[in-house]
PDB file of C-alpha atoms in Angstrom:
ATOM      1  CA  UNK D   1       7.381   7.875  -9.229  1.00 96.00           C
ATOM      2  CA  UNK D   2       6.129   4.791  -7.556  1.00 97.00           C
ATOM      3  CA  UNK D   3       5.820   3.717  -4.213  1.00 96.00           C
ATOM      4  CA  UNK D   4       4.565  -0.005  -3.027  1.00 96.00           C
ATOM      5  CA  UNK D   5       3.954  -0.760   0.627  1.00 94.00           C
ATOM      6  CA  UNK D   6       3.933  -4.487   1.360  1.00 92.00           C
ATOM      7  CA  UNK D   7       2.112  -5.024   4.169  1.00 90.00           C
ATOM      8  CA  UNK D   8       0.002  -7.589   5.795  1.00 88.00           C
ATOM      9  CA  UNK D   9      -4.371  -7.958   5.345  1.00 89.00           C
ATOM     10  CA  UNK D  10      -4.793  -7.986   9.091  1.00 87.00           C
ATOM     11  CA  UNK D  11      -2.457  -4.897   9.925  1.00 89.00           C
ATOM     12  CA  UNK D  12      -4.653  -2.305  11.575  1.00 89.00           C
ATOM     13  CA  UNK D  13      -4.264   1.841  12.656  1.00 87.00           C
ATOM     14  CA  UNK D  14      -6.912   2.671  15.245  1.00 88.00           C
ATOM     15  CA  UNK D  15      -9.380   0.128  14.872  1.00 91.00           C
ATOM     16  CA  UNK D  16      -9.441   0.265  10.951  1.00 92.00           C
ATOM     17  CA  UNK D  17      -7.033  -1.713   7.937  1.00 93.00           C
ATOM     18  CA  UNK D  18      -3.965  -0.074   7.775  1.00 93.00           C
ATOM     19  CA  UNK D  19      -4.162  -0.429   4.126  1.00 95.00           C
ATOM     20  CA  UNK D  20      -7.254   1.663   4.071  1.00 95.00           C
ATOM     21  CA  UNK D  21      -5.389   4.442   5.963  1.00 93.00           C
ATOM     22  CA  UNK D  22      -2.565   4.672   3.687  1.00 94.00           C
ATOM     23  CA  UNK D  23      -4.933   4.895   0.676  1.00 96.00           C
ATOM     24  CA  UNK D  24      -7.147   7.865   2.987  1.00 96.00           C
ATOM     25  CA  UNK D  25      -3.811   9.592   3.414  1.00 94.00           C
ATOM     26  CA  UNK D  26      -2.686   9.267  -0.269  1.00 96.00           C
ATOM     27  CA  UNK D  27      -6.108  10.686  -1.362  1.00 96.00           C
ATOM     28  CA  UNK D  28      -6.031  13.714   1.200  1.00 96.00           C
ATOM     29  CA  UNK D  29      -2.308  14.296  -0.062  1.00 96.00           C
ATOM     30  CA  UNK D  30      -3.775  14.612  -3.185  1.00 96.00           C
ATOM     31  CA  UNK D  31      -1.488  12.510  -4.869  1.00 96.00           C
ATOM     32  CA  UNK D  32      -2.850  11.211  -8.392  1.00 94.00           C
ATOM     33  CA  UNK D  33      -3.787   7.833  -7.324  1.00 94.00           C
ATOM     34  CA  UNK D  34      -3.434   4.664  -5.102  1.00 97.00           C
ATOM     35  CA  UNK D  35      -4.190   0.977  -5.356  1.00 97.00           C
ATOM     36  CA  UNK D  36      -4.544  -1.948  -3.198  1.00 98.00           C
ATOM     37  CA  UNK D  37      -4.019  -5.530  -4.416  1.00 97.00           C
ATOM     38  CA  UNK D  38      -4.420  -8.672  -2.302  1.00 91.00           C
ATOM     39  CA  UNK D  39      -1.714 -11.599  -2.493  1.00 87.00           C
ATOM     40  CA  UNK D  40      -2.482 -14.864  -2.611  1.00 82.00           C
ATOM     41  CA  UNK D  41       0.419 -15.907  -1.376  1.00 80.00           C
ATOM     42  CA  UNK D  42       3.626 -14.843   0.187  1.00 77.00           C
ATOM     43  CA  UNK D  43       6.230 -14.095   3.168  1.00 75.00           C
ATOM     44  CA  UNK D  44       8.659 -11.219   4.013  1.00 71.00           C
ATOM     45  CA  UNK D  45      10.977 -10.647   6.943  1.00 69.00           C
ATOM     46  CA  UNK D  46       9.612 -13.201   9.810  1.00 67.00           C
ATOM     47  CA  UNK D  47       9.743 -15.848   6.733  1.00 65.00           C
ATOM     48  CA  UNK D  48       6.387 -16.932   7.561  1.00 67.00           C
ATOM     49  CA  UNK D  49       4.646 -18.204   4.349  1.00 66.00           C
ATOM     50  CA  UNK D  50       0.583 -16.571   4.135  1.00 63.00           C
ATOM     51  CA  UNK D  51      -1.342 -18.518   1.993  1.00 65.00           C
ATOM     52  CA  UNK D  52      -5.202 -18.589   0.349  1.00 63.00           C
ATOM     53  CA  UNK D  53      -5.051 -22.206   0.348  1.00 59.00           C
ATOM     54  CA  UNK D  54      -7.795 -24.112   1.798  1.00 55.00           C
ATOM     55  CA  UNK D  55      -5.584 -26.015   3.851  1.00 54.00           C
ATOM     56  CA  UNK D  56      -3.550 -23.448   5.248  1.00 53.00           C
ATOM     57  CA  UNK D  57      -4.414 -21.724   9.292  1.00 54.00           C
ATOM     58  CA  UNK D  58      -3.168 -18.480   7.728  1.00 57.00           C
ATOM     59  CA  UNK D  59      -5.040 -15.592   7.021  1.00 69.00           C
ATOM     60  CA  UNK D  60      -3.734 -12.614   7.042  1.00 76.00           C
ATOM     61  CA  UNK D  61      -2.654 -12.702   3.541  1.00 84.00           C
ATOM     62  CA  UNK D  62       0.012  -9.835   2.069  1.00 88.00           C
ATOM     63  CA  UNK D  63      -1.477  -6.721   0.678  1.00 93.00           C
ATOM     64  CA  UNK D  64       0.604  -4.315  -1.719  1.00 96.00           C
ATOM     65  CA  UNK D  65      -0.265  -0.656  -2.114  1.00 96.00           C
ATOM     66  CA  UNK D  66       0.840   1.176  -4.780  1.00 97.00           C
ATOM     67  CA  UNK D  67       0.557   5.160  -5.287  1.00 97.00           C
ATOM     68  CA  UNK D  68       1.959   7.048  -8.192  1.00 96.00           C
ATOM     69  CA  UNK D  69       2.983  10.548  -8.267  1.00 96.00           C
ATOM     70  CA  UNK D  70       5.651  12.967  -9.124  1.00 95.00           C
ATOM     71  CA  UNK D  71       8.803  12.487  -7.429  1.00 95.00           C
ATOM     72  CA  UNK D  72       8.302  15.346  -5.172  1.00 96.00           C
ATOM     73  CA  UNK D  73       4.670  14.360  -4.523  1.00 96.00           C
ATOM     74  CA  UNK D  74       5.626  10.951  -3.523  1.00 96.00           C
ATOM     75  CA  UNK D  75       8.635  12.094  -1.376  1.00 95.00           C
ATOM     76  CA  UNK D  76       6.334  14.719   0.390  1.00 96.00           C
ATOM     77  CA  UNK D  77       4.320  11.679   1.213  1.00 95.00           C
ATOM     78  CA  UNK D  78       6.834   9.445   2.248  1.00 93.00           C
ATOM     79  CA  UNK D  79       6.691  11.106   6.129  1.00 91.00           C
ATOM     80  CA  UNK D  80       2.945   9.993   6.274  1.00 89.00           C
ATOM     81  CA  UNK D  81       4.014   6.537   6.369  1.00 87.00           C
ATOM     82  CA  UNK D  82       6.712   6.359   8.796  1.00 84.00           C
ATOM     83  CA  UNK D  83       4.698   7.559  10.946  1.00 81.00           C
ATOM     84  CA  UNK D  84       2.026   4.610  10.476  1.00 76.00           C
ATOM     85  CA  UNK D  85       5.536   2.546  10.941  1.00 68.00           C
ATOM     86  CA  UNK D  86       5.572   3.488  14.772  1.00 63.00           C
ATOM     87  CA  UNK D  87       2.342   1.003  15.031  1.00 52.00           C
ATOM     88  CA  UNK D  88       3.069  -1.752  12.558  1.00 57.00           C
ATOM     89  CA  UNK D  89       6.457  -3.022  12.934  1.00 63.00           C
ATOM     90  CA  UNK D  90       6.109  -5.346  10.116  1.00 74.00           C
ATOM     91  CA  UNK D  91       6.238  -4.476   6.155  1.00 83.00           C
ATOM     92  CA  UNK D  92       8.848  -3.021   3.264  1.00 87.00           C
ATOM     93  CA  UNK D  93       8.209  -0.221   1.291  1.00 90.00           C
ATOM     94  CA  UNK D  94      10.065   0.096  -2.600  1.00 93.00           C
ATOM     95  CA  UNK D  95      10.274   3.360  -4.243  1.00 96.00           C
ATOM     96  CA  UNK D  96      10.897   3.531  -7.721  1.00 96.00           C
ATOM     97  CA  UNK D  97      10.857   5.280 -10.809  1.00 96.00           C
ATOM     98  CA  UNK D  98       8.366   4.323 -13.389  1.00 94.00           C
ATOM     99  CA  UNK D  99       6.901   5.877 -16.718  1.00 91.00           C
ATOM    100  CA  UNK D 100       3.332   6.482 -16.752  1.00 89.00           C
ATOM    101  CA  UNK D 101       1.874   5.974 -20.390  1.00 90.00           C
ATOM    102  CA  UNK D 102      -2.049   7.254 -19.806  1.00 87.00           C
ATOM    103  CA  UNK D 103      -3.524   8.516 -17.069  1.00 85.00           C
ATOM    104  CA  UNK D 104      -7.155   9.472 -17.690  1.00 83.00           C
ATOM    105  CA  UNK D 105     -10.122   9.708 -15.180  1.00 77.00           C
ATOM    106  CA  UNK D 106     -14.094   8.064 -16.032  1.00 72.00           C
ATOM    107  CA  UNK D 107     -15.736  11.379 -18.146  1.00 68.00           C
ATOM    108  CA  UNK D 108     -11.990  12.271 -19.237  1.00 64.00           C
ATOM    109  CA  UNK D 109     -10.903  12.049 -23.067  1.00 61.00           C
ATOM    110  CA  UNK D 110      -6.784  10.972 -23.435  1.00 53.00           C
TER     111      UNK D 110
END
């Protein structure tokens, strides 16, 4: 199973990126792994468009983090993050099923 927080770059939890917290938690959960990938563009809820344009006042651009686990990993860890909600009132998290083909670790043969 899959779950993707969309979030924004600037969102913080005590002083440090809120991204980087999720990820933290994810790896002390123990959950099999967890990416963070920088938009270059976008808008969610407050319809606000964030852009990396040159021209644009906008920085805080949207950030999606993505952790995969088994369903009952991922649902264990779902509790982690409303919790992080009560700070950052802004963002949309999608869970869904996916398939993962490989899954090997640097040192690991498939």
């Amino acid at each position: 199973m899959r779950v993707t927080v969309f979030i924004g770059e600037n969102d913080v939890w005590h002083h440090r990126p809120l991204y980087t917290e999720i990820v933290h938690r994810a790896h002390q959960a123990g959950l099999a792994g967890a990416s963070v990938f920088r938009g270059i563009e976008g808008f969610g809820a407050s319809s606000l468009i964030h852009t990396s344009r040159l021209l644009s006042l906008s920085e805080d651009l949207p950030v999606a983090i993505v952790v995969v686990d088994t369903e009952e990993r991922v649902r264990a860890f779902l509790p982690q993050l409303d919790e992080l909600d009560e700070l950052v009132g802004e963002g949309l998290v999608i869970l869904d099923d996916c398939e993962v083909i490989r899954y090997v670790g640097r040192g690991q043969d498939a």
